CSV table of C-alpha atoms in Angstrom, one decimal:
chain,number,residue,atom,x,y,z
A,1,UNK,CA,0.0,0.0,0.0
A,2,UNK,CA,2.8,2.4,0.8
A,3,UNK,CA,4.5,1.6,-2.5
A,4,UNK,CA,1.2,2.5,-4.3
A,5,UNK,CA,1.0,5.8,-2.5
A,6,UNK,CA,4.6,6.7,-3.3
A,7,UNK,CA,4.2,5.7,-6.9
A,8,UNK,CA,1.1,7.8,-7.2
A,9,UNK,CA,2.9,10.7,-5.6
A,10,UNK,CA,5.8,10.3,-8.1
A,11,UNK,CA,3.4,10.3,-11.0
A,12,UNK,CA,1.7,13.4,-9.7
A,13,UNK,CA,5.0,15.1,-9.3
A,14,UNK,CA,6.0,14.3,-12.9
A,15,UNK,CA,2.7,15.5,-14.1
A,16,UNK,CA,3.1,18.8,-12.3
A,17,UNK,CA,6.6,19.2,-13.6
A,18,UNK,CA,5.6,18.6,-17.2
A,19,UNK,CA,2.7,21.0,-16.8
A,20,UNK,CA,5.0,23.6,-15.5
A,21,UNK,CA,7.5,23.1,-18.4
A,22,UNK,CA,4.7,23.3,-20.9
A,23,UNK,CA,3.4,26.5,-19.3
A,24,UNK,CA,6.9,28.0,-19.4
A,25,UNK,CA,7.3,27.2,-23.1
A,26,UNK,CA,3.9,28.8,-23.8
A,27,UNK,CA,5.0,31.9,-21.8
A,28,UNK,CA,8.3,32.1,-23.7
A,29,UNK,CA,6.6,32.0,-27.1
A,30,UNK,CA,4.4,34.9,-26.0
A,31,UNK,CA,7.4,36.7,-24.7
A,32,UNK,CA,9.2,36.3,-28.1
A,33,UNK,CA,6.2,38.0,-29.7
A,34,UNK,CA,6.2,40.8,-27.2
A,35,UNK,CA,9.9,41.5,-28.0
A,36,UNK,CA,9.4,41.4,-31.8
A,37,UNK,CA,10.3,44.9,-33.2
A,38,UNK,CA,7.4,44.9,-35.6
A,39,UNK,CA,4.4,43.4,-33.6
A,40,UNK,CA,5.7,43.5,-30.1
A,41,UNK,CA,5.6,46.1,-27.3
A,42,UNK,CA,7.4,49.2,-28.2
A,43,UNK,CA,10.4,49.9,-26.0
A,44,UNK,CA,12.1,53.3,-25.5
A,45,UNK,CA,15.1,54.8,-23.7
A,46,UNK,CA,14.4,56.1,-20.2
A,47,UNK,CA,16.4,58.0,-17.7
A,48,UNK,CA,16.8,56.2,-14.4
A,49,UNK,CA,18.9,57.8,-11.7
A,50,UNK,CA,20.7,60.0,-14.3
A,51,UNK,CA,21.5,56.9,-16.3
A,52,UNK,CA,19.8,56.2,-19.7
A,53,UNK,CA,18.4,52.7,-19.8
A,54,UNK,CA,17.6,51.2,-23.2
A,55,UNK,CA,14.6,49.0,-24.2
A,56,UNK,CA,12.4,50.1,-21.3
A,57,UNK,CA,8.7,49.4,-21.5
A,58,UNK,CA,5.8,50.8,-19.4
A,59,UNK,CA,3.4,48.6,-17.5
A,60,UNK,CA,0.3,50.1,-19.2
A,61,UNK,CA,1.8,49.3,-22.6
A,62,UNK,CA,2.4,45.7,-21.7
A,63,UNK,CA,-1.1,45.3,-20.3
A,64,UNK,CA,-2.6,46.9,-23.4
A,65,UNK,CA,-0.6,44.6,-25.7
A,66,UNK,CA,-1.7,41.5,-23.8
A,67,UNK,CA,-5.3,42.6,-23.7
A,68,UNK,CA,-5.2,43.2,-27.5
A,69,UNK,CA,-3.4,40.0,-28.3
A,70,UNK,CA,-5.5,37.6,-26.1
A,71,UNK,CA,-8.8,39.5,-26.5
A,72,UNK,CA,-9.2,39.7,-22.8
A,73,UNK,CA,-10.2,42.4,-20.3
A,74,UNK,CA,-7.7,44.7,-18.7
A,75,UNK,CA,-8.0,42.9,-15.3
A,76,UNK,CA,-7.1,39.5,-16.9
A,77,UNK,CA,-4.3,41.1,-18.9
A,78,UNK,CA,-2.9,42.6,-15.7
A,79,UNK,CA,-3.1,39.2,-13.9
A,80,UNK,CA,-1.2,37.6,-16.8
A,81,UNK,CA,1.4,40.3,-16.7
A,82,UNK,CA,1.8,39.8,-12.9
A,83,UNK,CA,2.4,36.1,-13.6
A,84,UNK,CA,5.2,37.0,-16.1
A,85,UNK,CA,6.8,39.2,-13.4
A,86,UNK,CA,6.4,36.5,-10.7
A,87,UNK,CA,8.1,33.9,-12.9
A,88,UNK,CA,11.0,36.3,-13.6
A,89,UNK,CA,10.4,36.9,-17.4
A,90,UNK,CA,9.9,40.6,-16.8
A,91,UNK,CA,11.4,42.6,-14.0
A,92,UNK,CA,10.7,46.1,-12.6
A,93,UNK,CA,13.3,48.8,-12.7
A,94,UNK,CA,12.1,50.9,-9.8
A,95,UNK,CA,10.3,48.8,-7.2
A,96,UNK,CA,12.3,45.6,-7.0
A,97,UNK,CA,10.4,44.3,-3.9
A,98,UNK,CA,7.0,44.3,-5.6
A,99,UNK,CA,6.7,41.5,-8.1
A,100,UNK,CA,3.5,42.7,-9.7
A,101,UNK,CA,2.5,44.3,-13.0
A,102,UNK,CA,1.1,47.8,-12.4
A,103,UNK,CA,-1.3,49.4,-15.0
A,104,UNK,CA,0.5,52.7,-15.0
A,105,UNK,CA,3.8,54.2,-16.2
A,106,UNK,CA,6.0,52.0,-14.1
A,107,UNK,CA,9.1,50.9,-15.9
A,108,UNK,CA,9.9,47.3,-16.8
A,109,UNK,CA,12.4,45.4,-18.9
A,110,UNK,CA,12.5,41.9,-20.4
A,111,UNK,CA,14.7,39.5,-18.5
A,112,UNK,CA,17.6,38.0,-20.4
A,113,UNK,CA,16.9,34.4,-21.6
A,114,UNK,CA,19.9,33.3,-19.5
A,115,UNK,CA,17.7,33.8,-16.4
A,116,UNK,CA,14.5,32.1,-17.7
A,117,UNK,CA,13.2,29.1,-15.8
A,118,UNK,CA,13.5,26.7,-18.7
A,119,UNK,CA,17.3,27.2,-18.7
A,120,UNK,CA,17.2,25.0,-15.5
A,121,UNK,CA,20.0,27.1,-13.9
A,122,UNK,CA,19.9,25.8,-10.4
A,123,UNK,CA,20.3,28.6,-7.9
A,124,UNK,CA,23.4,28.0,-5.8
A,125,UNK,CA,23.9,29.2,-2.3
A,126,UNK,CA,27.4,30.4,-3.2
A,127,UNK,CA,26.1,32.6,-6.0
A,128,UNK,CA,23.4,34.0,-3.8
A,129,UNK,CA,26.1,34.7,-1.2
A,130,UNK,CA,28.1,36.6,-3.7
A,131,UNK,CA,25.1,38.6,-4.8
A,132,UNK,CA,24.1,39.3,-1.1
A,133,UNK,CA,27.7,40.5,-0.3
A,134,UNK,CA,27.7,42.9,-3.3
A,135,UNK,CA,24.3,44.2,-2.3
A,136,UNK,CA,25.4,44.7,1.2
A,137,UNK,CA,28.4,46.6,0.0
A,138,UNK,CA,26.4,49.0,-2.1
A,139,UNK,CA,23.2,49.3,-0.2
A,140,UNK,CA,23.4,50.2,3.5
A,141,UNK,CA,19.7,49.7,4.0
A,142,UNK,CA,20.0,46.0,3.4
A,143,UNK,CA,18.7,43.8,6.2
A,144,UNK,CA,21.6,43.2,8.5
A,145,UNK,CA,20.0,40.2,10.2
A,146,UNK,CA,19.6,38.4,6.9
A,147,UNK,CA,23.2,39.1,6.0
A,148,UNK,CA,24.4,37.7,9.3
A,149,UNK,CA,22.2,34.6,8.9
A,150,UNK,CA,23.7,34.0,5.4
A,151,UNK,CA,27.2,34.5,6.8
A,152,UNK,CA,26.6,31.9,9.4
A,153,UNK,CA,25.0,29.5,6.9
A,154,UNK,CA,27.9,29.7,4.4
A,155,UNK,CA,30.7,30.2,6.9
A,156,UNK,CA,32.7,27.2,5.6
A,157,UNK,CA,33.2,28.8,2.2
A,158,UNK,CA,32.9,32.5,3.0
A,159,UNK,CA,36.4,33.4,2.0
A,160,UNK,CA,35.7,32.1,-1.5
A,161,UNK,CA,32.5,34.1,-1.7
A,162,UNK,CA,34.3,37.3,-0.5
A,163,UNK,CA,37.0,36.8,-3.2
A,164,UNK,CA,34.5,36.2,-6.0
A,165,UNK,CA,32.4,39.2,-4.9
A,166,UNK,CA,35.5,41.4,-4.8
A,167,UNK,CA,36.4,40.4,-8.4
A,168,UNK,CA,32.8,41.0,-9.6
A,169,UNK,CA,32.7,44.4,-7.9
A,170,UNK,CA,35.9,45.4,-9.7
A,171,UNK,CA,34.6,44.1,-13.0
A,172,UNK,CA,31.3,46.0,-12.5
A,173,UNK,CA,33.1,49.3,-12.0
A,174,UNK,CA,34.7,49.0,-15.4
A,175,UNK,CA,31.3,48.7,-17.1
A,176,UNK,CA,29.3,51.7,-18.3
A,177,UNK,CA,26.8,52.9,-15.9
A,178,UNK,CA,23.7,52.0,-17.9
A,179,UNK,CA,25.0,48.4,-18.4
A,180,UNK,CA,25.8,48.2,-14.7
A,181,UNK,CA,22.3,49.3,-13.7
A,182,UNK,CA,20.7,46.9,-16.2
A,183,UNK,CA,22.8,44.0,-15.0
A,184,UNK,CA,22.2,44.8,-11.4
A,185,UNK,CA,18.4,44.9,-12.0
A,186,UNK,CA,18.5,41.6,-13.9
A,187,UNK,CA,20.3,39.8,-11.2
A,188,UNK,CA,18.3,41.4,-8.4
A,189,UNK,CA,15.1,40.3,-10.1
A,190,UNK,CA,16.3,36.8,-10.5
A,191,UNK,CA,17.2,36.4,-6.9
A,192,UNK,CA,14.0,38.1,-5.8
A,193,UNK,CA,12.1,35.2,-7.5
A,194,UNK,CA,14.4,32.3,-6.6
A,195,UNK,CA,15.7,33.5,-3.1
A,196,UNK,CA,13.3,36.1,-1.7
A,197,UNK,CA,14.5,37.9,1.4
A,198,UNK,CA,13.1,36.6,4.7
A,199,UNK,CA,11.1,39.8,5.4
A,200,UNK,CA,9.5,39.7,1.9
A,201,UNK,CA,8.6,36.0,1.7
A,202,UNK,CA,5.6,34.6,3.7
A,203,UNK,CA,6.7,31.1,2.9
A,204,UNK,CA,10.1,31.8,4.4
A,205,UNK,CA,8.5,33.2,7.5
A,206,UNK,CA,6.4,30.1,7.7
A,207,UNK,CA,9.4,27.9,7.4
A,208,UNK,CA,11.2,29.9,10.1
A,209,UNK,CA,8.3,29.6,12.4
A,210,UNK,CA,8.2,25.8,11.7
A,211,UNK,CA,11.9,25.4,12.4
A,212,UNK,CA,11.6,27.4,15.7
A,213,UNK,CA,8.7,25.2,16.9
A,214,UNK,CA,9.6,22.7,19.6
A,215,UNK,CA,10.4,19.3,18.1
A,216,UNK,CA,8.5,16.2,19.1
A,217,UNK,CA,10.0,12.8,18.9
A,218,UNK,CA,8.3,10.2,16.7
A,219,UNK,CA,7.9,7.9,19.7
A,220,UNK,CA,6.0,10.7,21.6
A,221,UNK,CA,3.7,11.5,18.7
A,222,UNK,CA,3.0,7.8,18.1
A,223,UNK,CA,2.3,7.3,21.8
A,224,UNK,CA,-0.2,10.2,21.7
A,225,UNK,CA,-1.9,8.6,18.7
A,226,UNK,CA,-2.1,5.2,20.4
A,227,UNK,CA,-3.5,6.8,23.5
A,228,UNK,CA,-6.2,8.6,21.5
A,229,UNK,CA,-7.2,5.4,19.7
A,230,UNK,CA,-7.3,3.5,23.0
A,231,UNK,CA,-9.5,6.2,24.5
A,232,UNK,CA,-12.0,6.4,21.7
A,233,UNK,CA,-11.9,2.7,20.7
A,234,UNK,CA,-15.2,1.7,22.5
A,235,UNK,CA,-16.9,4.9,21.2
A,236,UNK,CA,-16.1,4.4,17.5
A,237,UNK,CA,-19.1,3.0,15.6
A,238,UNK,CA,-16.8,1.3,13.2
A,239,UNK,CA,-14.8,-0.5,15.9
A,240,UNK,CA,-17.4,-1.2,18.6
A,241,UNK,CA,-20.9,-2.7,18.4
A,242,UNK,CA,-24.0,-0.6,18.9
A,243,UNK,CA,-25.4,-1.1,22.4
A,244,UNK,CA,-27.9,-2.3,23.4
A,245,UNK,CA,-28.8,-3.1,19.7
A,246,UNK,CA,-28.8,-1.5,16.3
A,247,UNK,CA,-32.3,-0.1,15.7
A,248,UNK,CA,-31.8,-0.3,12.0
A,249,UNK,CA,-31.3,-4.1,12.2
A,250,UNK,CA,-33.8,-4.9,14.9
A,251,UNK,CA,-37.2,-3.7,16.0
A,252,UNK,CA,-35.9,-2.2,19.2
A,253,UNK,CA,-35.4,1.5,19.4
A,254,UNK,CA,-33.8,1.5,22.9
A,255,UNK,CA,-30.5,2.9,21.5
A,256,UNK,CA,-32.3,6.1,20.4
A,257,UNK,CA,-34.3,6.3,23.7
A,258,UNK,CA,-31.2,5.9,25.9
A,259,UNK,CA,-29.2,8.5,23.9
A,260,UNK,CA,-31.7,11.3,23.6
A,261,UNK,CA,-30.2,14.8,23.7
A,262,UNK,CA,-31.5,15.6,27.2
A,263,UNK,CA,-32.3,12.2,28.6
A,264,UNK,CA,-32.9,12.1,32.4
A,265,UNK,CA,-30.4,9.3,33.1
A,266,UNK,CA,-27.6,8.9,30.5
A,267,UNK,CA,-25.6,5.7,29.7
A,268,UNK,CA,-22.2,4.9,31.2
A,269,UNK,CA,-20.4,5.2,27.9
A,270,UNK,CA,-21.9,8.7,27.5
A,271,UNK,CA,-20.8,9.8,30.9
A,272,UNK,CA,-17.4,8.3,30.3
A,273,UNK,CA,-17.0,10.4,27.2
A,274,UNK,CA,-17.6,13.6,29.2
A,275,UNK,CA,-14.3,12.9,31.0
A,276,UNK,CA,-12.2,12.9,27.8
A,277,UNK,CA,-12.2,16.7,27.4
A,278,UNK,CA,-14.1,19.8,28.1
A,279,UNK,CA,-15.1,19.9,24.4
A,280,UNK,CA,-16.8,16.5,24.7
A,281,UNK,CA,-18.6,17.6,27.8
A,282,UNK,CA,-19.9,20.9,26.3
A,283,UNK,CA,-20.8,19.2,23.0
A,284,UNK,CA,-23.3,16.9,24.8
A,285,UNK,CA,-26.3,18.9,26.0
A,286,UNK,CA,-26.9,16.4,28.8
A,287,UNK,CA,-23.3,16.8,30.0
A,288,UNK,CA,-23.5,20.5,29.7
A,289,UNK,CA,-26.6,20.5,32.0
A,290,UNK,CA,-24.8,18.4,34.5
A,291,UNK,CA,-21.8,20.8,34.3
A,292,UNK,CA,-24.1,23.7,35.0
A,293,UNK,CA,-25.4,22.1,38.2
A,294,UNK,CA,-21.8,21.8,39.4
A,295,UNK,CA,-21.0,25.4,38.5
A,296,UNK,CA,-24.2,26.6,40.2
A,297,UNK,CA,-23.1,25.0,43.5
A,298,UNK,CA,-19.7,26.8,43.2
A,299,UNK,CA,-21.3,30.1,42.3
A,300,UNK,CA,-19.2,30.3,39.1
A,301,UNK,CA,-21.7,29.8,36.3
A,302,UNK,CA,-20.9,33.1,34.4
A,303,UNK,CA,-18.1,31.6,32.3
A,304,UNK,CA,-20.3,28.9,30.9
A,305,UNK,CA,-23.2,31.3,30.4
A,306,UNK,CA,-20.9,33.6,28.5
A,307,UNK,CA,-19.6,30.7,26.4
A,308,UNK,CA,-23.1,29.7,25.5
A,309,UNK,CA,-24.1,33.3,24.6
A,310,UNK,CA,-21.1,33.5,22.3
A,311,UNK,CA,-22.1,30.3,20.6
A,312,UNK,CA,-25.6,31.6,20.2
A,313,UNK,CA,-24.3,34.8,18.6
A,314,UNK,CA,-22.0,32.8,16.3
A,315,UNK,CA,-24.7,30.5,15.0
A,316,UNK,CA,-27.7,32.8,15.3
A,317,UNK,CA,-29.5,34.9,12.7
A,318,UNK,CA,-28.0,38.0,11.3
A,319,UNK,CA,-31.0,40.1,12.1
A,320,UNK,CA,-30.7,39.5,15.8
A,321,UNK,CA,-26.9,40.0,16.0
A,322,UNK,CA,-26.8,43.6,17.2
A,323,UNK,CA,-29.4,43.0,19.9
A,324,UNK,CA,-27.6,39.9,21.2
A,325,UNK,CA,-24.3,41.6,21.1
A,326,UNK,CA,-25.7,44.5,23.2
A,327,UNK,CA,-27.3,42.1,25.7
A,328,UNK,CA,-24.0,40.2,26.1
A,329,UNK,CA,-22.1,43.4,26.7
A,330,UNK,CA,-24.5,44.5,29.4
A,331,UNK,CA,-24.7,41.1,31.0
A,332,UNK,CA,-21.0,40.0,31.0
A,333,UNK,CA,-18.6,42.8,29.9
A,334,UNK,CA,-19.9,46.2,31.0
A,335,UNK,CA,-18.5,47.6,34.3
A,336,UNK,CA,-20.7,46.5,37.1
A,337,UNK,CA,-22.4,43.8,34.9
A,338,UNK,CA,-24.6,41.3,36.8
A,339,UNK,CA,-22.6,38.3,35.5
A,340,UNK,CA,-19.2,40.0,34.9
A,341,UNK,CA,-16.5,37.6,33.6
A,342,UNK,CA,-12.9,37.9,34.6
A,343,UNK,CA,-10.7,38.1,31.5
A,344,UNK,CA,-7.4,39.9,30.9
A,345,UNK,CA,-7.4,43.6,30.0
A,346,UNK,CA,-6.1,43.2,26.4
A,347,UNK,CA,-8.8,40.6,25.5
A,348,UNK,CA,-11.4,42.7,27.2
A,349,UNK,CA,-10.3,45.8,25.3
A,350,UNK,CA,-10.4,44.1,21.9
A,351,UNK,CA,-13.8,42.5,22.6
A,352,UNK,CA,-15.4,45.8,23.7
A,353,UNK,CA,-14.0,47.6,20.7
A,354,UNK,CA,-15.2,44.9,18.3
A,355,UNK,CA,-18.7,45.1,19.8
A,356,UNK,CA,-19.0,48.6,18.3
A,357,UNK,CA,-19.4,46.9,14.9
A,358,UNK,CA,-20.6,43.4,15.9
A,359,UNK,CA,-20.2,40.3,13.7
A,360,UNK,CA,-20.5,36.5,14.3
A,361,UNK,CA,-16.9,36.1,15.6
A,362,UNK,CA,-16.5,39.3,17.5
A,363,UNK,CA,-16.4,37.3,20.8
A,364,UNK,CA,-14.0,34.7,19.6
A,365,UNK,CA,-11.0,35.9,21.6
A,366,UNK,CA,-13.0,36.2,24.8
A,367,UNK,CA,-14.7,32.9,24.3
A,368,UNK,CA,-11.4,31.1,23.8
A,369,UNK,CA,-10.0,32.7,26.9
A,370,UNK,CA,-13.0,31.6,29.0
A,371,UNK,CA,-12.9,28.1,27.5
A,372,UNK,CA,-9.2,27.8,28.5
A,373,UNK,CA,-10.0,29.0,32.0
A,374,UNK,CA,-12.7,26.3,32.4
A,375,UNK,CA,-10.5,23.7,30.8
A,376,UNK,CA,-7.5,24.3,33.1
A,377,UNK,CA,-9.4,24.6,36.4
A,378,UNK,CA,-13.1,24.1,36.5
A,379,UNK,CA,-13.3,21.0,34.3
A,380,UNK,CA,-10.8,18.9,36.5
A,381,UNK,CA,-12.6,20.0,39.6
A,382,UNK,CA,-15.9,18.8,38.1
A,383,UNK,CA,-14.5,15.4,37.3
A,384,UNK,CA,-13.5,15.0,41.0
A,385,UNK,CA,-16.8,16.4,42.4
A,386,UNK,CA,-19.7,14.5,43.9
A,387,UNK,CA,-21.9,15.8,41.0
A,388,UNK,CA,-19.9,13.8,38.4
A,389,UNK,CA,-19.5,10.7,40.7
A,390,UNK,CA,-23.2,10.6,41.4
A,391,UNK,CA,-24.1,10.7,37.7
A,392,UNK,CA,-21.5,7.9,37.1
A,393,UNK,CA,-23.3,5.7,39.7
A,394,UNK,CA,-26.8,6.4,38.2
A,395,UNK,CA,-25.7,5.9,34.6
A,396,UNK,CA,-27.3,3.1,32.8
A,397,UNK,CA,-25.4,0.1,31.3
A,398,UNK,CA,-26.9,-0.8,27.9
A,399,UNK,CA,-25.5,-4.3,28.1
A,400,UNK,CA,-27.8,-5.1,31.1
A,401,UNK,CA,-30.9,-4.6,29.0
A,402,UNK,CA,-32.9,-7.7,28.1
A,403,UNK,CA,-31.5,-8.0,24.6
A,404,UNK,CA,-29.6,-11.2,24.3
A,405,UNK,CA,-28.0,-12.0,20.9
A,406,UNK,CA,-30.3,-15.0,20.4
A,407,UNK,CA,-33.4,-12.9,20.9
A,408,UNK,CA,-32.2,-10.1,18.7
A,409,UNK,CA,-31.4,-12.6,15.9
A,410,UNK,CA,-34.7,-14.3,16.2
A,411,UNK,CA,-36.4,-10.9,16.2
A,412,UNK,CA,-34.6,-9.8,13.1
A,413,UNK,CA,-35.8,-13.1,11.3
A,414,UNK,CA,-39.4,-12.5,12.4
A,415,UNK,CA,-39.5,-8.9,11.0
A,416,UNK,CA,-42.0,-8.4,8.2
A,417,UNK,CA,-40.5,-7.2,5.0
A,418,UNK,CA,-41.1,-3.6,4.1
A,419,UNK,CA,-43.7,-2.6,1.6
A,420,UNK,CA,-42.7,-0.6,-1.5
A,421,UNK,CA,-43.8,3.0,-1.5
A,422,UNK,CA,-45.5,2.6,-4.9
A,423,UNK,CA,-47.6,-0.3,-3.6
A,424,UNK,CA,-48.6,1.8,-0.5
A,425,UNK,CA,-49.6,4.6,-2.8
A,426,UNK,CA,-51.7,2.3,-5.0
A,427,UNK,CA,-53.4,0.9,-1.9
A,428,UNK,CA,-54.2,4.4,-0.6
A,429,UNK,CA,-55.7,5.3,-4.0
A,430,UNK,CA,-57.9,2.2,-4.0
A,431,UNK,CA,-59.1,3.0,-0.5
A,432,UNK,CA,-59.9,6.6,-1.6
A,433,UNK,CA,-61.8,5.2,-4.7
A,434,UNK,CA,-63.9,2.9,-2.5
A,435,UNK,CA,-64.7,5.7,-0.1
A,436,UNK,CA,-65.7,7.9,-2.9
A,437,UNK,CA,-67.9,5.2,-4.5
A,438,UNK,CA,-69.6,4.5,-1.2
A,439,UNK,CA,-70.4,8.1,-0.5
A,440,UNK,CA,-71.7,8.9,-4.0
A,441,UNK,CA,-75.5,8.9,-4.7
A,442,UNK,CA,-76.9,5.6,-6.2
A,443,UNK,CA,-78.3,5.8,-9.7
A,444,UNK,CA,-81.3,3.4,-9.7
A,445,UNK,CA,-81.8,3.4,-13.5
A,446,UNK,CA,-78.1,2.5,-14.1
A,447,UNK,CA,-78.3,-0.3,-11.6
A,448,UNK,CA,-81.5,-1.7,-13.2
A,449,UNK,CA,-79.9,-1.6,-16.7
A,450,UNK,CA,-76.8,-3.5,-15.4
A,451,UNK,CA,-79.1,-6.2,-14.0
A,452,UNK,CA,-81.1,-6.5,-17.2
A,453,UNK,CA,-77.9,-6.9,-19.2
A,454,UNK,CA,-76.7,-9.7,-16.9
A,455,UNK,CA,-80.0,-11.5,-17.4
């Protein structure tokens, strides 16, 4: 089974790779048309920082050409142009950090084919280190933390990187200024696509957060999984039998009766499930009622009342949202409220400010805070309380009901087969016809004529 999954994943990876290559070739064919001197986008010379840059194109000209070529709207043409910039086929001359196509006079240039994705030029850390060192030398506003991180990462070959960067810096000084600006923009655009800075890449930020997370050993995670399966094994309908009997297979509906939402005396399995977590306890209305009894005895029912009010606001109608939000504020959050809840000042401030323009999830932060308070303290005290122990003693055991396997099997055999709905409909129509015939007035002449015919 694992081999099948890995093979399917390999095929999917190849399919995605081929799709990407096909897409790149399609993009490059369009780019060649865009650079055609006769039918392409007209480029001009533009001054940038006192230097004259050749073959510069404006963003609105590119979008107009794409819209005319593909017969699409301006919005779709702009999205396509942004994709070209994101893949590194076109690069901005002014705002290097913003890889989008702007529908204005922003300046762009076509990237040299050497940097196109189909060239399969694998970005190397050493090359990126050389580029970063050059950028750090000429741009004082470069992120120092990112430079230090790269220095630490490539410390084993930093001398080689410094030597190469020095040579490239000397060679760059010998170039003409326009060529130097163009080359710098080309390389900067390439690395922006292939090695975005940490502060500009959400994915890199995500990876950093993932790396900084505390590691969990596989034995610990597997142990937690085994514990979860062991805990819920008897409550899984696929792994455990339905007690006392399955009402869909027998004529006994005791299962539905015993597991009603607010039954007076719950089953032992139901009470046992309440102890798994506070979420399980609050999800069961019968368990929530029992939890309320405990909180009432401790004079601390405002947290649960607020949690229920937040749930009602979350799943209620939109028309009643403002009224409910105002009621919740006056009952739980306002200074001197009758059922004031104790939450931290920051959460209270955010919640009260959000209630000025209420929506379904305006109480999410406060509700989560209250839930964690009940989970860490009140819930464990409830499990040790006489309230929970009494309901454990009173709970019913479905296995003790008078449903032996032999009786259930015999009962299933004696069940009458169901009648098809069409047959039931036909029987109802016949009954209606009989009733209509019986209630209709009797035609004596018609009756006599029928009798004469029979004679």
